[in-house]
């Protein structure tokens, strides 16, 4: 569409300026192609006239001279053509380099503008300020988390009360087993009594053992007397 509007004088000036180097290069390359074709044609003429001159150098000197004249004219024209080709090639290279430089500069300018839009009014001072605010927010969050996890919600637990409740449960278990076994406690379920009570039991057991020994001793004495 832009090409069609270009034929009628439409299109923006910026687009025209952008297309101007391309159009110039296109025109130069078209002219260069024509000159290169002319170069090939002249070279063929030179070769052809040289062949004619060599063919008639001994038999027809007039024809040979005419061929040499045409050869000289073609060589002169070829030399001019080669100069034009060289000039056009230099112009094409110069325009292409200038266009590349312009496009490179435009890209760099676009990059600079993009960087400006991205950064906006951002400055190192504002970055430091935002980082400080972020650190404060993190510190506050940590303090809140610590306060929540360390808070003791509800009434404190009395360890002595727990111990009394545990002893009561143990006593209930003992009473239940006594009731089930008719008053006797299985060996593996006997509850250890306090140290003082244990000492008293051990004393009674020791007295019983001593009585048994005395009885055995009396029996032995009686047997020996017989």
PDB file of C-alpha atoms in Angstrom:
ATOM      1  CA  UNK A   1       0.000   0.000   0.000  1.00  0.00           C
ATOM      2  CA  UNK A   2       2.813   2.434   0.813  1.00  0.00           C
ATOM      3  CA  UNK A   3       4.267   1.804  -2.642  1.00  0.00           C
ATOM      4  CA  UNK A   4       0.951   2.701  -4.308  1.00  0.00           C
ATOM      5  CA  UNK A   5       0.622   5.915  -2.283  1.00  0.00           C
ATOM      6  CA  UNK A   6       4.209   6.741  -3.180  1.00  0.00           C
ATOM      7  CA  UNK A   7       3.291   6.871  -6.864  1.00  0.00           C
ATOM      8  CA  UNK A   8       0.607   9.454  -6.097  1.00  0.00           C
ATOM      9  CA  UNK A   9       2.814  11.540  -3.863  1.00  0.00           C
ATOM     10  CA  UNK A  10       1.450  10.042  -0.645  1.00  0.00           C
ATOM     11  CA  UNK A  11       3.344   8.600   2.280  1.00  0.00           C
ATOM     12  CA  UNK A  12       5.129  10.320   5.078  1.00  0.00           C
ATOM     13  CA  UNK A  13       8.297  12.325   4.657  1.00  0.00           C
ATOM     14  CA  UNK A  14      10.050  10.086   7.156  1.00  0.00           C
ATOM     15  CA  UNK A  15       9.265   7.015   5.064  1.00  0.00           C
ATOM     16  CA  UNK A  16      10.562   8.769   1.978  1.00  0.00           C
ATOM     17  CA  UNK A  17      13.797   9.624   3.753  1.00  0.00           C
ATOM     18  CA  UNK A  18      14.092   6.033   4.892  1.00  0.00           C
ATOM     19  CA  UNK A  19      13.518   4.682   1.386  1.00  0.00           C
ATOM     20  CA  UNK A  20      15.762   7.242  -0.316  1.00  0.00           C
ATOM     21  CA  UNK A  21      19.053   5.329   0.206  1.00  0.00           C
ATOM     22  CA  UNK A  22      17.400   2.090  -0.913  1.00  0.00           C
ATOM     23  CA  UNK A  23      16.081   3.730  -4.048  1.00  0.00           C
ATOM     24  CA  UNK A  24      19.468   5.274  -4.771  1.00  0.00           C
ATOM     25  CA  UNK A  25      21.209   1.926  -4.357  1.00  0.00           C
ATOM     26  CA  UNK A  26      18.601   0.253  -6.557  1.00  0.00           C
ATOM     27  CA  UNK A  27      19.163   2.836  -9.309  1.00  0.00           C
ATOM     28  CA  UNK A  28      22.928   2.512  -9.064  1.00  0.00           C
ATOM     29  CA  UNK A  29      22.799  -1.262  -9.247  1.00  0.00           C
ATOM     30  CA  UNK A  30      20.569  -1.090 -12.307  1.00  0.00           C
ATOM     31  CA  UNK A  31      23.061   1.215 -14.025  1.00  0.00           C
ATOM     32  CA  UNK A  32      25.947  -0.997 -12.898  1.00  0.00           C
ATOM     33  CA  UNK A  33      24.302  -4.047 -14.380  1.00  0.00           C
ATOM     34  CA  UNK A  34      23.932  -2.245 -17.718  1.00  0.00           C
ATOM     35  CA  UNK A  35      27.595  -1.163 -17.714  1.00  0.00           C
ATOM     36  CA  UNK A  36      28.750  -4.680 -16.894  1.00  0.00           C
ATOM     37  CA  UNK A  37      26.773  -5.997 -19.866  1.00  0.00           C
ATOM     38  CA  UNK A  38      28.384  -3.277 -22.004  1.00  0.00           C
ATOM     39  CA  UNK A  39      31.789  -4.359 -20.684  1.00  0.00           C
ATOM     40  CA  UNK A  40      31.205  -7.929 -21.799  1.00  0.00           C
ATOM     41  CA  UNK A  41      29.985  -6.750 -25.215  1.00  0.00           C
ATOM     42  CA  UNK A  42      33.058  -4.534 -25.775  1.00  0.00           C
ATOM     43  CA  UNK A  43      35.386  -7.306 -24.685  1.00  0.00           C
ATOM     44  CA  UNK A  44      33.780  -9.617 -27.231  1.00  0.00           C
ATOM     45  CA  UNK A  45      34.264  -6.966 -29.929  1.00  0.00           C
ATOM     46  CA  UNK A  46      37.925  -6.545 -28.992  1.00  0.00           C
ATOM     47  CA  UNK A  47      38.504 -10.282 -29.140  1.00  0.00           C
ATOM     48  CA  UNK A  48      36.638 -10.523 -32.466  1.00  0.00           C
ATOM     49  CA  UNK A  49      38.586  -7.664 -34.130  1.00  0.00           C
ATOM     50  CA  UNK A  50      41.853  -9.065 -32.832  1.00  0.00           C
ATOM     51  CA  UNK A  51      41.020 -12.398 -34.461  1.00  0.00           C
ATOM     52  CA  UNK A  52      40.188 -10.667 -37.787  1.00  0.00           C
ATOM     53  CA  UNK A  53      43.427  -8.671 -37.713  1.00  0.00           C
ATOM     54  CA  UNK A  54      45.514 -11.757 -37.062  1.00  0.00           C
ATOM     55  CA  UNK A  55      43.685 -13.625 -39.822  1.00  0.00           C
ATOM     56  CA  UNK A  56      44.323 -10.928 -42.458  1.00  0.00           C
ATOM     57  CA  UNK A  57      47.728  -9.661 -41.343  1.00  0.00           C
ATOM     58  CA  UNK A  58      49.487 -11.439 -44.238  1.00  0.00           C
ATOM     59  CA  UNK A  59      46.778 -11.680 -46.852  1.00  0.00           C
ATOM     60  CA  UNK A  60      44.760  -8.435 -46.527  1.00  0.00           C
ATOM     61  CA  UNK A  61      46.553  -5.638 -44.691  1.00  0.00           C
ATOM     62  CA  UNK A  62      43.673  -3.178 -45.247  1.00  0.00           C
ATOM     63  CA  UNK A  63      41.203  -5.441 -43.525  1.00  0.00           C
ATOM     64  CA  UNK A  64      43.735  -6.078 -40.794  1.00  0.00           C
ATOM     65  CA  UNK A  65      44.199  -2.334 -40.203  1.00  0.00           C
ATOM     66  CA  UNK A  66      40.464  -1.703 -40.083  1.00  0.00           C
ATOM     67  CA  UNK A  67      40.090  -4.496 -37.543  1.00  0.00           C
ATOM     68  CA  UNK A  68      42.861  -2.958 -35.435  1.00  0.00           C
ATOM     69  CA  UNK A  69      41.179   0.474 -35.592  1.00  0.00           C
ATOM     70  CA  UNK A  70      37.869  -0.991 -34.412  1.00  0.00           C
ATOM     71  CA  UNK A  71      39.759  -2.842 -31.720  1.00  0.00           C
ATOM     72  CA  UNK A  72      41.361   0.405 -30.487  1.00  0.00           C
ATOM     73  CA  UNK A  73      37.996   2.191 -30.383  1.00  0.00           C
ATOM     74  CA  UNK A  74      36.458  -0.706 -28.441  1.00  0.00           C
ATOM     75  CA  UNK A  75      39.412  -0.734 -26.027  1.00  0.00           C
ATOM     76  CA  UNK A  76      39.043   3.009 -25.435  1.00  0.00           C
ATOM     77  CA  UNK A  77      35.309   2.642 -24.836  1.00  0.00           C
ATOM     78  CA  UNK A  78      35.950  -0.347 -22.586  1.00  0.00           C
ATOM     79  CA  UNK A  79      38.422   1.666 -20.523  1.00  0.00           C
ATOM     80  CA  UNK A  80      35.810   4.399 -20.026  1.00  0.00           C
ATOM     81  CA  UNK A  81      33.186   1.817 -19.152  1.00  0.00           C
ATOM     82  CA  UNK A  82      35.458   0.170 -16.596  1.00  0.00           C
ATOM     83  CA  UNK A  83      36.015   3.571 -14.978  1.00  0.00           C
ATOM     84  CA  UNK A  84      32.272   4.131 -14.771  1.00  0.00           C
ATOM     85  CA  UNK A  85      31.788   0.689 -13.242  1.00  0.00           C
ATOM     86  CA  UNK A  86      34.426   1.441 -10.607  1.00  0.00           C
ATOM     87  CA  UNK A  87      32.784   4.768  -9.780  1.00  0.00           C
ATOM     88  CA  UNK A  88      29.348   3.217  -9.444  1.00  0.00           C
ATOM     89  CA  UNK A  89      30.667   0.432  -7.208  1.00  0.00           C
ATOM     90  CA  UNK A  90      32.315   3.016  -4.946  1.00  0.00           C
ATOM     91  CA  UNK A  91      29.085   5.017  -4.783  1.00  0.00           C
ATOM     92  CA  UNK A  92      27.073   1.923  -3.911  1.00  0.00           C
ATOM     93  CA  UNK A  93      29.510   0.980  -1.158  1.00  0.00           C
ATOM     94  CA  UNK A  94      29.489   4.529   0.208  1.00  0.00           C
ATOM     95  CA  UNK A  95      25.680   4.727   0.290  1.00  0.00           C
ATOM     96  CA  UNK A  96      25.370   1.257   1.855  1.00  0.00           C
ATOM     97  CA  UNK A  97      27.900   2.170   4.553  1.00  0.00           C
ATOM     98  CA  UNK A  98      26.160   5.485   5.241  1.00  0.00           C
ATOM     99  CA  UNK A  99      22.780   3.758   5.388  1.00  0.00           C
ATOM    100  CA  UNK A 100      24.129   1.127   7.778  1.00  0.00           C
ATOM    101  CA  UNK A 101      25.578   3.861   9.975  1.00  0.00           C
ATOM    102  CA  UNK A 102      22.246   5.695   9.969  1.00  0.00           C
ATOM    103  CA  UNK A 103      20.303   2.542  10.837  1.00  0.00           C
ATOM    104  CA  UNK A 104      22.792   1.707  13.580  1.00  0.00           C
ATOM    105  CA  UNK A 105      22.476   5.199  15.049  1.00  0.00           C
ATOM    106  CA  UNK A 106      18.679   4.989  14.880  1.00  0.00           C
ATOM    107  CA  UNK A 107      18.768   1.641  16.697  1.00  0.00           C
ATOM    108  CA  UNK A 108      21.029   3.107  19.382  1.00  0.00           C
ATOM    109  CA  UNK A 109      18.709   6.103  19.793  1.00  0.00           C
ATOM    110  CA  UNK A 110      15.702   3.783  20.091  1.00  0.00           C
ATOM    111  CA  UNK A 111      17.561   1.752  22.723  1.00  0.00           C
ATOM    112  CA  UNK A 112      18.394   4.922  24.650  1.00  0.00           C
ATOM    113  CA  UNK A 113      14.762   6.041  24.562  1.00  0.00           C
ATOM    114  CA  UNK A 114      13.625   2.602  25.712  1.00  0.00           C
ATOM    115  CA  UNK A 115      16.085   2.701  28.600  1.00  0.00           C
ATOM    116  CA  UNK A 116      14.809   6.144  29.526  1.00  0.00           C
ATOM    117  CA  UNK A 117      11.201   4.926  29.573  1.00  0.00           C
ATOM    118  CA  UNK A 118      12.134   1.874  31.630  1.00  0.00           C
ATOM    119  CA  UNK A 119      14.054   3.847  34.228  1.00  0.00           C
ATOM    120  CA  UNK A 120      11.752   6.848  34.191  1.00  0.00           C
ATOM    121  CA  UNK A 121      12.562   8.941  37.234  1.00  0.00           C
ATOM    122  CA  UNK A 122      14.396   6.067  38.900  1.00  0.00           C
ATOM    123  CA  UNK A 123      17.585   7.150  40.700  1.00  0.00           C
ATOM    124  CA  UNK A 124      20.092   5.372  42.968  1.00  0.00           C
ATOM    125  CA  UNK A 125      18.675   7.333  45.917  1.00  0.00           C
ATOM    126  CA  UNK A 126      15.147   6.094  45.204  1.00  0.00           C
ATOM    127  CA  UNK A 127      16.433   2.537  44.853  1.00  0.00           C
ATOM    128  CA  UNK A 128      18.141   2.788  48.253  1.00  0.00           C
ATOM    129  CA  UNK A 129      14.960   4.229  49.757  1.00  0.00           C
ATOM    130  CA  UNK A 130      12.814   1.408  48.383  1.00  0.00           C
ATOM    131  CA  UNK A 131      15.284  -1.211  49.576  1.00  0.00           C
ATOM    132  CA  UNK A 132      15.235   0.319  53.078  1.00  0.00           C
ATOM    133  CA  UNK A 133      11.420   0.220  53.104  1.00  0.00           C
ATOM    134  CA  UNK A 134      11.485  -3.389  51.988  1.00  0.00           C
ATOM    135  CA  UNK A 135      13.912  -4.273  54.779  1.00  0.00           C
ATOM    136  CA  UNK A 136      11.676  -2.549  57.328  1.00  0.00           C
ATOM    137  CA  UNK A 137       8.686  -4.530  56.061  1.00  0.00           C
ATOM    138  CA  UNK A 138      10.646  -7.779  56.361  1.00  0.00           C
ATOM    139  CA  UNK A 139      11.765  -6.921  59.909  1.00  0.00           C
ATOM    140  CA  UNK A 140       8.181  -6.116  60.914  1.00  0.00           C
ATOM    141  CA  UNK A 141       6.977  -9.398  59.437  1.00  0.00           C
ATOM    142  CA  UNK A 142       9.620 -11.322  61.395  1.00  0.00           C
ATOM    143  CA  UNK A 143       8.657  -9.549  64.635  1.00  0.00           C
ATOM    144  CA  UNK A 144       4.985 -10.356  64.095  1.00  0.00           C
ATOM    145  CA  UNK A 145       5.788 -14.016  63.400  1.00  0.00           C
ATOM    146  CA  UNK A 146       7.934 -14.212  66.538  1.00  0.00           C
ATOM    147  CA  UNK A 147       5.206 -12.617  68.661  1.00  0.00           C
ATOM    148  CA  UNK A 148       2.594 -15.055  67.341  1.00  0.00           C
ATOM    149  CA  UNK A 149       4.687 -18.189  67.874  1.00  0.00           C
ATOM    150  CA  UNK A 150       5.948 -17.211  71.336  1.00  0.00           C
ATOM    151  CA  UNK A 151       2.584 -16.185  72.810  1.00  0.00           C
ATOM    152  CA  UNK A 152       1.135 -18.516  75.518  1.00  0.00           C
ATOM    153  CA  UNK A 153      -2.568 -18.739  74.764  1.00  0.00           C
ATOM    154  CA  UNK A 154      -4.823 -19.960  77.647  1.00  0.00           C
ATOM    155  CA  UNK A 155      -4.128 -20.695  81.355  1.00  0.00           C
ATOM    156  CA  UNK A 156      -0.682 -22.059  82.325  1.00  0.00           C
ATOM    157  CA  UNK A 157      -0.610 -25.764  83.192  1.00  0.00           C
ATOM    158  CA  UNK A 158       0.130 -26.750  86.814  1.00  0.00           C
ATOM    159  CA  UNK A 159       2.631 -29.618  86.784  1.00  0.00           C
ATOM    160  CA  UNK A 160       1.782 -30.638  90.379  1.00  0.00           C
ATOM    161  CA  UNK A 161      -1.867 -30.931  89.440  1.00  0.00           C
ATOM    162  CA  UNK A 162      -0.926 -33.139  86.503  1.00  0.00           C
ATOM    163  CA  UNK A 163       1.146 -35.357  88.826  1.00  0.00           C
ATOM    164  CA  UNK A 164      -1.759 -35.739  91.262  1.00  0.00           C
ATOM    165  CA  UNK A 165      -4.116 -36.637  88.438  1.00  0.00           C
ATOM    166  CA  UNK A 166      -1.657 -39.231  87.159  1.00  0.00           C
ATOM    167  CA  UNK A 167      -1.378 -40.828  90.637  1.00  0.00           C
ATOM    168  CA  UNK A 168      -5.165 -40.942  90.891  1.00  0.00           C
ATOM    169  CA  UNK A 169      -5.397 -42.753  87.551  1.00  0.00           C
ATOM    170  CA  UNK A 170      -2.806 -45.270  88.716  1.00  0.00           C
ATOM    171  CA  UNK A 171      -4.750 -45.893  91.924  1.00  0.00           C
ATOM    172  CA  UNK A 172      -7.948 -46.435  89.958  1.00  0.00           C
ATOM    173  CA  UNK A 173      -6.165 -48.996  87.819  1.00  0.00           C
ATOM    174  CA  UNK A 174      -4.888 -50.836  90.920  1.00  0.00           C
ATOM    175  CA  UNK A 175      -8.341 -50.863  92.506  1.00  0.00           C
ATOM    176  CA  UNK A 176      -9.876 -52.174  89.306  1.00  0.00           C
ATOM    177  CA  UNK A 177      -7.388 -55.063  89.095  1.00  0.00           C
ATOM    178  CA  UNK A 178      -7.919 -55.921  92.782  1.00  0.00           C
ATOM    179  CA  UNK A 179     -11.617 -56.130  92.132  1.00  0.00           C
ATOM    180  CA  UNK A 180     -11.121 -58.343  89.077  1.00  0.00           C
ATOM    181  CA  UNK A 181      -8.685 -60.769  90.826  1.00  0.00           C
ATOM    182  CA  UNK A 182     -10.589 -61.020  94.087  1.00  0.00           C
ATOM    183  CA  UNK A 183      -8.159 -58.990  96.147  1.00  0.00           C
ATOM    184  CA  UNK A 184      -4.847 -60.475  94.919  1.00  0.00           C
ATOM    185  CA  UNK A 185      -2.535 -58.531  92.669  1.00  0.00           C
ATOM    186  CA  UNK A 186      -0.766 -60.434  89.880  1.00  0.00           C
ATOM    187  CA  UNK A 187       2.984 -60.526  90.273  1.00  0.00           C
ATOM    188  CA  UNK A 188       3.636 -58.459  87.168  1.00  0.00           C
ATOM    189  CA  UNK A 189       1.058 -55.857  88.269  1.00  0.00           C
ATOM    190  CA  UNK A 190       2.357 -55.284  91.791  1.00  0.00           C
ATOM    191  CA  UNK A 191       2.952 -51.631  92.487  1.00  0.00           C
ATOM    192  CA  UNK A 192       6.220 -50.671  94.102  1.00  0.00           C
ATOM    193  CA  UNK A 193       5.621 -49.089  97.522  1.00  0.00           C
ATOM    194  CA  UNK A 194       7.641 -46.231  98.929  1.00  0.00           C
ATOM    195  CA  UNK A 195      11.163 -46.940 100.204  1.00  0.00           C
ATOM    196  CA  UNK A 196      10.161 -46.896 103.891  1.00  0.00           C
ATOM    197  CA  UNK A 197       7.396 -49.450 103.357  1.00  0.00           C
ATOM    198  CA  UNK A 198       9.708 -51.651 101.344  1.00  0.00           C
ATOM    199  CA  UNK A 199      12.163 -51.680 104.222  1.00  0.00           C
ATOM    200  CA  UNK A 200       9.453 -52.799 106.642  1.00  0.00           C
ATOM    201  CA  UNK A 201       8.402 -55.666 104.397  1.00  0.00           C
ATOM    202  CA  UNK A 202      11.974 -56.780 103.996  1.00  0.00           C
ATOM    203  CA  UNK A 203      12.303 -56.828 107.847  1.00  0.00           C
ATOM    204  CA  UNK A 204       9.218 -59.024 108.204  1.00  0.00           C
ATOM    205  CA  UNK A 205      10.447 -61.409 105.519  1.00  0.00           C
ATOM    206  CA  UNK A 206      13.800 -61.631 107.286  1.00  0.00           C
ATOM    207  CA  UNK A 207      12.063 -62.483 110.598  1.00  0.00           C
ATOM    208  CA  UNK A 208      10.062 -65.249 108.949  1.00  0.00           C
ATOM    209  CA  UNK A 209      13.223 -66.722 107.428  1.00  0.00           C
ATOM    210  CA  UNK A 210      14.945 -66.694 110.846  1.00  0.00           C
ATOM    211  CA  UNK A 211      11.996 -68.482 112.483  1.00  0.00           C
ATOM    212  CA  UNK A 212      12.144 -71.200 109.852  1.00  0.00           C
ATOM    213  CA  UNK A 213      15.860 -71.637 110.482  1.00  0.00           C
ATOM    214  CA  UNK A 214      15.286 -71.965 114.249  1.00  0.00           C
ATOM    215  CA  UNK A 215      12.628 -74.617 113.631  1.00  0.00           C
ATOM    216  CA  UNK A 216      14.965 -76.582 111.372  1.00  0.00           C
ATOM    217  CA  UNK A 217      17.707 -76.333 113.947  1.00  0.00           C
ATOM    218  CA  UNK A 218      15.478 -77.715 116.725  1.00  0.00           C
ATOM    219  CA  UNK A 219      14.437 -80.609 114.511  1.00  0.00           C
ATOM    220  CA  UNK A 220      18.066 -81.445 113.817  1.00  0.00           C
ATOM    221  CA  UNK A 221      18.978 -81.334 117.545  1.00  0.00           C
ATOM    222  CA  UNK A 222      16.105 -83.681 118.357  1.00  0.00           C
ATOM    223  CA  UNK A 223      17.229 -86.182 115.703  1.00  0.00           C
ATOM    224  CA  UNK A 224      20.795 -86.132 117.049  1.00  0.00           C
ATOM    225  CA  UNK A 225      19.585 -86.719 120.626  1.00  0.00           C
ATOM    226  CA  UNK A 226      17.809 -89.875 119.531  1.00  0.00           C
TER     227      UNK A 226
END
